[in-house]
mmCIF file of C-alpha atoms in Angstrom:
data_model
loop_
_atom_site.group_PDB
_atom_site.id
_atom_site.type_symbol
_atom_site.label_atom_id
_atom_site.label_comp_id
_atom_site.label_asym_id
_atom_site.label_seq_id
_atom_site.Cartn_x
_atom_site.Cartn_y
_atom_site.Cartn_z
ATOM 1 C CA MET A 42 309.891 -103.254 107.858
ATOM 2 C CA PRO A 43 307.492 -106.202 107.256
ATOM 3 C CA ARG A 44 308.483 -106.131 103.563
ATOM 4 C CA LEU A 45 312.166 -106.458 104.496
ATOM 5 C CA VAL A 46 311.319 -109.426 106.732
ATOM 6 C CA ASP A 47 309.353 -111.073 103.907
ATOM 7 C CA LEU A 48 312.180 -110.404 101.452
ATOM 8 C CA GLY A 49 314.711 -111.900 103.860
ATOM 9 C CA ALA A 50 312.503 -114.976 104.362
ATOM 10 C CA TRP A 51 312.162 -115.519 100.608
ATOM 11 C CA LEU A 52 315.937 -115.071 100.160
ATOM 12 C CA LEU A 53 316.697 -117.629 102.875
ATOM 13 C CA ALA A 54 314.140 -120.022 101.372
ATOM 14 C CA PHE A 55 315.767 -119.706 97.937
ATOM 15 C CA ILE A 56 319.267 -120.293 99.372
ATOM 16 C CA TRP A 57 317.972 -123.364 101.214
ATOM 17 C CA ALA A 58 316.202 -124.753 98.135
ATOM 18 C CA ALA A 59 318.906 -123.919 95.556
ATOM 19 C CA PRO A 60 320.874 -127.222 95.895
ATOM 20 C CA LEU A 61 317.658 -129.247 95.635
ATOM 21 C CA LEU A 62 316.501 -127.273 92.584
ATOM 22 C CA TYR A 63 319.892 -127.801 90.936
ATOM 23 C CA ALA A 64 319.719 -131.545 91.669
ATOM 24 C CA VAL A 65 316.236 -131.797 90.129
ATOM 25 C CA TRP A 66 317.305 -129.855 87.011
ATOM 26 C CA THR A 67 320.466 -131.915 86.492
ATOM 27 C CA ALA A 68 318.823 -135.290 87.161
ATOM 28 C CA PHE A 69 316.103 -134.757 84.534
ATOM 29 C CA HIS A 70 318.395 -133.425 81.765
ATOM 30 C CA PRO A 71 321.328 -134.871 79.766
ATOM 31 C CA GLY A 72 324.831 -134.437 81.180
ATOM 32 C CA ALA A 73 325.651 -131.689 78.678
ATOM 33 C CA TYR A 74 323.140 -129.427 80.463
ATOM 34 C CA ALA A 75 324.426 -130.056 84.009
ATOM 35 C CA THR A 76 325.960 -126.579 84.218
ATOM 36 C CA ARG A 77 324.030 -124.932 81.387
ATOM 37 C CA PHE A 78 320.505 -123.810 82.210
ATOM 38 C CA ASP A 79 318.671 -123.914 78.906
ATOM 39 C CA LEU A 80 314.875 -123.927 79.111
ATOM 40 C CA THR A 81 314.716 -125.752 75.740
ATOM 41 C CA ALA A 82 316.880 -128.635 77.021
ATOM 42 C CA PRO A 83 315.240 -132.067 76.519
ATOM 43 C CA LEU A 84 313.887 -133.958 79.513
ATOM 44 C CA THR A 85 315.142 -137.500 80.110
ATOM 45 C CA LEU A 86 314.908 -140.351 82.631
ATOM 46 C CA ASP A 87 318.109 -142.023 81.388
ATOM 47 C CA ASN A 88 320.084 -140.687 84.377
ATOM 48 C CA PHE A 89 317.793 -142.539 86.807
ATOM 49 C CA ARG A 90 318.052 -145.768 84.821
ATOM 50 C CA ALA A 91 321.853 -145.482 84.652
ATOM 51 C CA ALA A 92 322.122 -144.816 88.391
ATOM 52 C CA TRP A 93 319.752 -147.685 89.257
ATOM 53 C CA GLU A 94 321.763 -150.145 87.112
ATOM 54 C CA ALA A 95 325.196 -148.898 88.244
ATOM 55 C CA ALA A 96 324.800 -149.582 91.989
ATOM 56 C CA PRO A 97 322.715 -151.942 94.206
ATOM 57 C CA PHE A 98 320.287 -149.242 95.341
ATOM 58 C CA PRO A 99 317.456 -151.734 96.137
ATOM 59 C CA ARG A 100 319.805 -153.429 98.625
ATOM 60 C CA TYR A 101 320.873 -150.068 100.095
ATOM 61 C CA MET A 102 317.200 -149.105 100.428
ATOM 62 C CA LEU A 103 316.339 -152.381 102.194
ATOM 63 C CA ASN A 104 319.283 -151.963 104.585
ATOM 64 C CA THR A 105 318.176 -148.417 105.425
ATOM 65 C CA VAL A 106 314.548 -149.440 106.024
ATOM 66 C CA MET A 107 315.641 -152.285 108.331
ATOM 67 C CA LEU A 108 318.010 -149.926 110.157
ATOM 68 C CA VAL A 109 315.533 -147.097 110.800
ATOM 69 C CA THR A 110 312.558 -149.327 111.665
ATOM 70 C CA GLY A 111 314.591 -151.551 113.993
ATOM 71 C CA THR A 112 316.160 -148.552 115.726
ATOM 72 C CA LEU A 113 312.806 -146.799 116.129
ATOM 73 C CA ALA A 114 311.083 -149.918 117.501
ATOM 74 C CA ALA A 115 313.803 -150.402 120.128
ATOM 75 C CA GLN A 116 313.776 -146.679 121.020
ATOM 76 C CA LEU A 117 310.006 -146.684 121.552
ATOM 77 C CA VAL A 118 310.023 -149.796 123.767
ATOM 78 C CA ILE A 119 313.001 -148.737 125.895
ATOM 79 C CA GLY A 120 311.915 -145.080 125.981
ATOM 80 C CA THR A 121 308.351 -145.923 127.034
ATOM 81 C CA LEU A 122 309.405 -148.223 129.874
ATOM 82 C CA ALA A 123 312.113 -145.852 131.136
ATOM 83 C CA ALA A 124 309.903 -142.759 130.857
ATOM 84 C CA PHE A 125 307.046 -144.445 132.746
ATOM 85 C CA ALA A 126 309.422 -145.530 135.518
ATOM 86 C CA PHE A 127 310.882 -142.028 135.869
ATOM 87 C CA ALA A 128 307.453 -140.362 135.729
ATOM 88 C CA ARG A 129 305.276 -142.590 137.927
ATOM 89 C CA LEU A 130 307.246 -145.161 139.911
ATOM 90 C CA ARG A 131 309.008 -144.485 143.181
ATOM 91 C CA PHE A 132 312.396 -146.160 143.773
ATOM 92 C CA PRO A 133 315.721 -145.179 145.382
ATOM 93 C CA GLY A 134 318.035 -143.096 143.181
ATOM 94 C CA ARG A 135 315.312 -142.231 140.664
ATOM 95 C CA ASN A 136 316.320 -138.573 140.295
ATOM 96 C CA LEU A 137 320.032 -139.431 140.147
ATOM 97 C CA LEU A 138 319.429 -141.980 137.381
ATOM 98 C CA PHE A 139 317.312 -139.494 135.422
ATOM 99 C CA LEU A 140 320.118 -136.934 135.784
ATOM 100 C CA GLY A 141 322.443 -139.526 134.234
ATOM 101 C CA VAL A 142 320.044 -139.826 131.283
ATOM 102 C CA LEU A 143 320.029 -136.048 130.839
ATOM 103 C CA VAL A 144 323.838 -135.947 130.857
ATOM 104 C CA GLN A 145 323.754 -138.130 127.743
ATOM 105 C CA LEU A 146 322.078 -135.237 125.907
ATOM 106 C CA THR A 147 325.210 -133.111 126.374
ATOM 107 C CA ILE A 148 327.583 -135.665 124.798
ATOM 108 C CA MET A 149 328.106 -135.595 121.031
ATOM 109 C CA PRO A 150 327.856 -139.141 119.581
ATOM 110 C CA ASP A 151 330.913 -138.495 117.389
ATOM 111 C CA VAL A 152 333.295 -138.376 120.378
ATOM 112 C CA LEU A 153 332.316 -141.971 121.271
ATOM 113 C CA ILE A 154 333.004 -143.458 117.842
ATOM 114 C CA VAL A 155 336.368 -145.051 118.740
ATOM 115 C CA GLN A 156 335.105 -146.605 121.994
ATOM 116 C CA ASN A 157 331.864 -147.781 120.397
ATOM 117 C CA TYR A 158 333.764 -149.374 117.511
ATOM 118 C CA ALA A 159 336.090 -151.208 119.948
ATOM 119 C CA THR A 160 333.037 -152.540 121.809
ATOM 120 C CA LEU A 161 331.393 -153.710 118.592
ATOM 121 C CA GLU A 162 334.582 -155.502 117.562
ATOM 122 C CA LYS A 163 334.634 -157.412 120.862
ATOM 123 C CA LEU A 164 330.981 -158.366 120.355
ATOM 124 C CA GLY A 165 331.562 -159.416 116.744
ATOM 125 C CA LEU A 166 328.988 -156.916 115.443
ATOM 126 C CA VAL A 167 331.181 -154.949 113.028
ATOM 127 C CA ASP A 168 329.722 -154.859 109.497
ATOM 128 C CA THR A 169 326.216 -155.713 110.692
ATOM 129 C CA ILE A 170 323.006 -153.671 110.692
ATOM 130 C CA THR A 171 322.615 -154.492 114.385
ATOM 131 C CA GLY A 172 326.039 -152.955 115.006
ATOM 132 C CA ILE A 173 325.020 -149.738 113.233
ATOM 133 C CA ALA A 174 321.784 -149.480 115.220
ATOM 134 C CA ILE A 175 322.861 -150.572 118.692
ATOM 135 C CA PRO A 176 324.412 -147.261 119.931
ATOM 136 C CA TYR A 177 321.093 -145.510 119.205
ATOM 137 C CA VAL A 178 318.519 -147.960 120.614
ATOM 138 C CA SER A 179 318.313 -146.012 123.870
ATOM 139 C CA SER A 180 317.562 -142.352 123.183
ATOM 140 C CA ALA A 181 317.944 -139.854 126.036
ATOM 141 C CA PHE A 182 315.864 -137.344 124.072
ATOM 142 C CA GLY A 183 313.056 -139.879 123.632
ATOM 143 C CA ILE A 184 313.077 -140.805 127.333
ATOM 144 C CA PHE A 185 313.009 -137.129 128.346
ATOM 145 C CA LEU A 186 310.212 -136.257 125.892
ATOM 146 C CA LEU A 187 308.001 -139.186 126.940
ATOM 147 C CA ARG A 188 308.653 -138.645 130.657
ATOM 148 C CA GLN A 189 307.546 -135.024 130.395
ATOM 149 C CA THR A 190 304.413 -136.135 128.503
ATOM 150 C CA PHE A 191 303.552 -138.891 130.998
ATOM 151 C CA MET A 192 303.890 -136.422 133.883
ATOM 152 C CA THR A 193 301.175 -134.225 132.343
ATOM 153 C CA ILE A 194 298.641 -137.099 132.393
ATOM 154 C CA PRO A 195 296.320 -136.670 135.417
ATOM 155 C CA LYS A 196 297.148 -138.991 138.285
ATOM 156 C CA GLU A 197 293.409 -139.584 138.760
ATOM 157 C CA LEU A 198 293.309 -141.591 135.521
ATOM 158 C CA ASP A 199 296.146 -143.702 136.851
ATOM 159 C CA ASP A 200 294.338 -144.333 140.157
ATOM 160 C CA ALA A 201 291.031 -145.119 138.442
ATOM 161 C CA ALA A 202 292.682 -147.695 136.187
ATOM 162 C CA ARG A 203 294.381 -149.329 139.171
ATOM 163 C CA LEU A 204 291.045 -149.504 141.016
ATOM 164 C CA GLU A 205 289.641 -151.327 137.979
ATOM 165 C CA GLY A 206 292.382 -153.930 138.466
ATOM 166 C CA CYS A 207 294.718 -152.708 135.703
ATOM 167 C CA SER A 208 298.293 -153.998 135.968
ATOM 168 C CA LEU A 209 301.307 -151.833 135.154
ATOM 169 C CA PRO A 210 301.597 -153.156 131.546
ATOM 170 C CA GLY A 211 297.830 -152.671 131.137
ATOM 171 C CA LEU A 212 298.106 -149.148 132.528
ATOM 172 C CA LEU A 213 300.735 -148.300 129.946
ATOM 173 C CA ARG A 214 298.812 -149.899 127.076
ATOM 174 C CA ARG A 215 295.362 -148.506 127.908
ATOM 175 C CA VAL A 216 296.095 -145.080 129.431
ATOM 176 C CA TYR A 217 299.564 -143.661 128.889
ATOM 177 C CA ILE A 218 300.441 -144.787 125.349
ATOM 178 C CA PRO A 219 297.073 -143.763 123.754
ATOM 179 C CA LEU A 220 297.186 -140.319 125.418
ATOM 180 C CA ALA A 221 300.794 -139.764 124.263
ATOM 181 C CA LYS A 222 300.120 -140.800 120.640
ATOM 182 C CA PRO A 223 300.897 -137.336 119.102
ATOM 183 C CA VAL A 224 304.269 -137.305 120.855
ATOM 184 C CA TYR A 225 305.034 -140.805 119.570
ATOM 185 C CA VAL A 226 304.242 -139.672 116.001
ATOM 186 C CA ALA A 227 306.430 -136.563 116.281
ATOM 187 C CA TYR A 228 309.324 -138.441 117.841
ATOM 188 C CA GLY A 229 309.046 -141.279 115.299
ATOM 189 C CA LEU A 230 309.302 -138.874 112.365
ATOM 190 C CA VAL A 231 312.358 -137.150 113.870
ATOM 191 C CA SER A 232 314.049 -140.475 114.608
ATOM 192 C CA ILE A 233 313.433 -141.859 111.100
ATOM 193 C CA SER A 234 314.676 -138.650 109.485
ATOM 194 C CA HIS A 235 317.840 -138.589 111.621
ATOM 195 C CA HIS A 236 318.824 -142.223 111.096
ATOM 196 C CA TRP A 237 317.894 -142.177 107.398
ATOM 197 C CA ASN A 238 320.433 -139.357 106.897
ATOM 198 C CA ASN A 239 323.068 -140.543 109.388
ATOM 199 C CA PHE A 240 326.404 -140.992 107.626
ATOM 200 C CA LEU A 241 329.541 -141.020 109.803
ATOM 201 C CA TRP A 242 328.813 -143.974 112.123
ATOM 202 C CA PRO A 243 327.424 -146.234 109.332
ATOM 203 C CA LEU A 244 330.496 -145.342 107.228
ATOM 204 C CA VAL A 245 332.762 -146.600 110.035
ATOM 205 C CA VAL A 246 330.852 -149.837 110.728
ATOM 206 C CA ALA A 247 329.507 -150.933 107.300
ATOM 207 C CA ARG A 248 332.067 -152.569 105.026
ATOM 208 C CA SER A 249 330.000 -154.595 102.572
ATOM 209 C CA VAL A 250 327.038 -154.077 100.249
ATOM 210 C CA GLU A 251 324.899 -156.282 102.535
ATOM 211 C CA THR A 252 325.086 -153.734 105.370
ATOM 212 C CA ARG A 253 325.573 -150.345 103.691
ATOM 213 C CA PRO A 254 322.674 -147.887 104.137
ATOM 214 C CA LEU A 255 321.760 -145.402 101.414
ATOM 215 C CA THR A 256 323.964 -142.576 102.681
ATOM 216 C CA VAL A 257 327.131 -144.694 102.615
ATOM 217 C CA GLY A 258 326.170 -146.432 99.373
ATOM 218 C CA LEU A 259 325.562 -143.082 97.701
ATOM 219 C CA ALA A 260 328.955 -141.755 98.880
ATOM 220 C CA VAL A 261 330.746 -144.835 97.511
ATOM 221 C CA PHE A 262 328.802 -144.570 94.256
ATOM 222 C CA ALA A 263 329.601 -140.873 93.822
ATOM 223 C CA SER A 264 333.305 -141.180 94.648
ATOM 224 C CA THR A 265 334.416 -144.187 92.628
ATOM 225 C CA ASP A 266 331.780 -145.565 90.301
ATOM 226 C CA GLN A 267 330.643 -142.500 88.384
ATOM 227 C CA GLY A 268 333.478 -139.951 88.714
ATOM 228 C CA ILE A 269 332.082 -136.467 88.131
ATOM 229 C CA ASP A 270 328.994 -137.340 86.052
ATOM 230 C CA TRP A 271 326.732 -134.979 87.978
ATOM 231 C CA SER A 272 323.598 -135.973 86.082
ATOM 232 C CA ILE A 273 323.810 -139.590 87.272
ATOM 233 C CA ILE A 274 325.005 -138.610 90.763
ATOM 234 C CA THR A 275 322.120 -136.177 91.293
ATOM 235 C CA ALA A 276 319.677 -138.778 89.931
ATOM 236 C CA ALA A 277 321.020 -141.263 92.493
ATOM 237 C CA THR A 278 320.711 -138.612 95.199
ATOM 238 C CA LEU A 279 317.060 -138.004 94.350
ATOM 239 C CA LEU A 280 316.403 -141.761 94.341
ATOM 240 C CA SER A 281 317.893 -141.958 97.848
ATOM 241 C CA ALA A 282 315.994 -138.973 99.220
ATOM 242 C CA ALA A 283 312.684 -139.646 97.453
ATOM 243 C CA PRO A 284 311.091 -141.965 100.077
ATOM 244 C CA LEU A 285 311.773 -139.469 102.860
ATOM 245 C CA LEU A 286 310.549 -136.485 100.802
ATOM 246 C CA ILE A 287 307.366 -138.304 99.763
ATOM 247 C CA ALA A 288 306.683 -139.398 103.353
ATOM 248 C CA PHE A 289 307.151 -135.824 104.582
ATOM 249 C CA LEU A 290 304.836 -134.395 101.904
ATOM 250 C CA ILE A 291 302.147 -136.973 102.784
ATOM 251 C CA PHE A 292 302.426 -136.626 106.573
ATOM 252 C CA GLN A 293 303.497 -132.968 106.868
ATOM 253 C CA ARG A 294 300.170 -131.906 108.399
ATOM 254 C CA ALA A 295 300.315 -134.666 111.035
ATOM 255 C CA PHE A 296 304.007 -133.886 111.602
ATOM 256 C CA VAL A 297 303.393 -130.173 112.314
ATOM 257 C CA GLN A 298 300.282 -130.827 114.425
ATOM 258 C CA SER A 299 302.115 -133.449 116.498
ATOM 259 C CA PHE A 300 304.895 -131.015 117.354
ATOM 260 C CA MET A 301 302.415 -128.245 118.131
ATOM 261 C CA ARG A 302 300.533 -130.520 120.545
ATOM 262 C CA ALA A 303 303.802 -131.717 122.081
ATOM 263 C CA GLY A 304 304.923 -128.105 122.499
ATOM 264 C CA ILE A 305 301.627 -127.093 124.108
ATOM 265 C CA LYS A 306 301.980 -129.919 126.617
#
């Protein structure tokens, strides 16, 4: 029975990795070998050079970095303040407001696309990076995760800091945020990964090269600029995914440990 489980795990792993393996093979070989697996096929970097010169990938990369970092920064500030208020402060309607935050978790973002787009048009934020980011700056998941973490911090630490004359901002900066650092790391990695790969909403809002993130730029590049030249398309795909893959390989230990600590709490 354990052997069957291991075999099933290896089979699932191969199915999951097959598209990535195909992309790597095709990107590093001439177009003639895109569908012909010949171990003697020559290696080449021409596909990467052709993809880099055929589309403004540096601009797409810059747009994506600005989008994910700006969104994450706003999520952390808003999430921290909201989570602290829900966890430690006492005010009328606190539980009702937190229930409203939890309801947001049950709503798929895609069903709000039309209404969100109409709001952006009224605000004049269509075709801007701010417009792409603004529906995500307040994350119900982030508020919930941080609130649960803050509630596990002993109240005695809170009282001791107040006796020392610590204000509310000082309490957050010196007690709550340092103790919740693993949760911040785990949430930050999930947020960056999600918004780096987000496609539908940026496709609706971004209209120009100056605002397109990598996912939309890659879709435009693959559909019109290069036709069905899979070698160049897969090279462009690897260029787009490389920063995220490299970051995950470097920080995978911290990523797993952060989630384990968050789960234990």
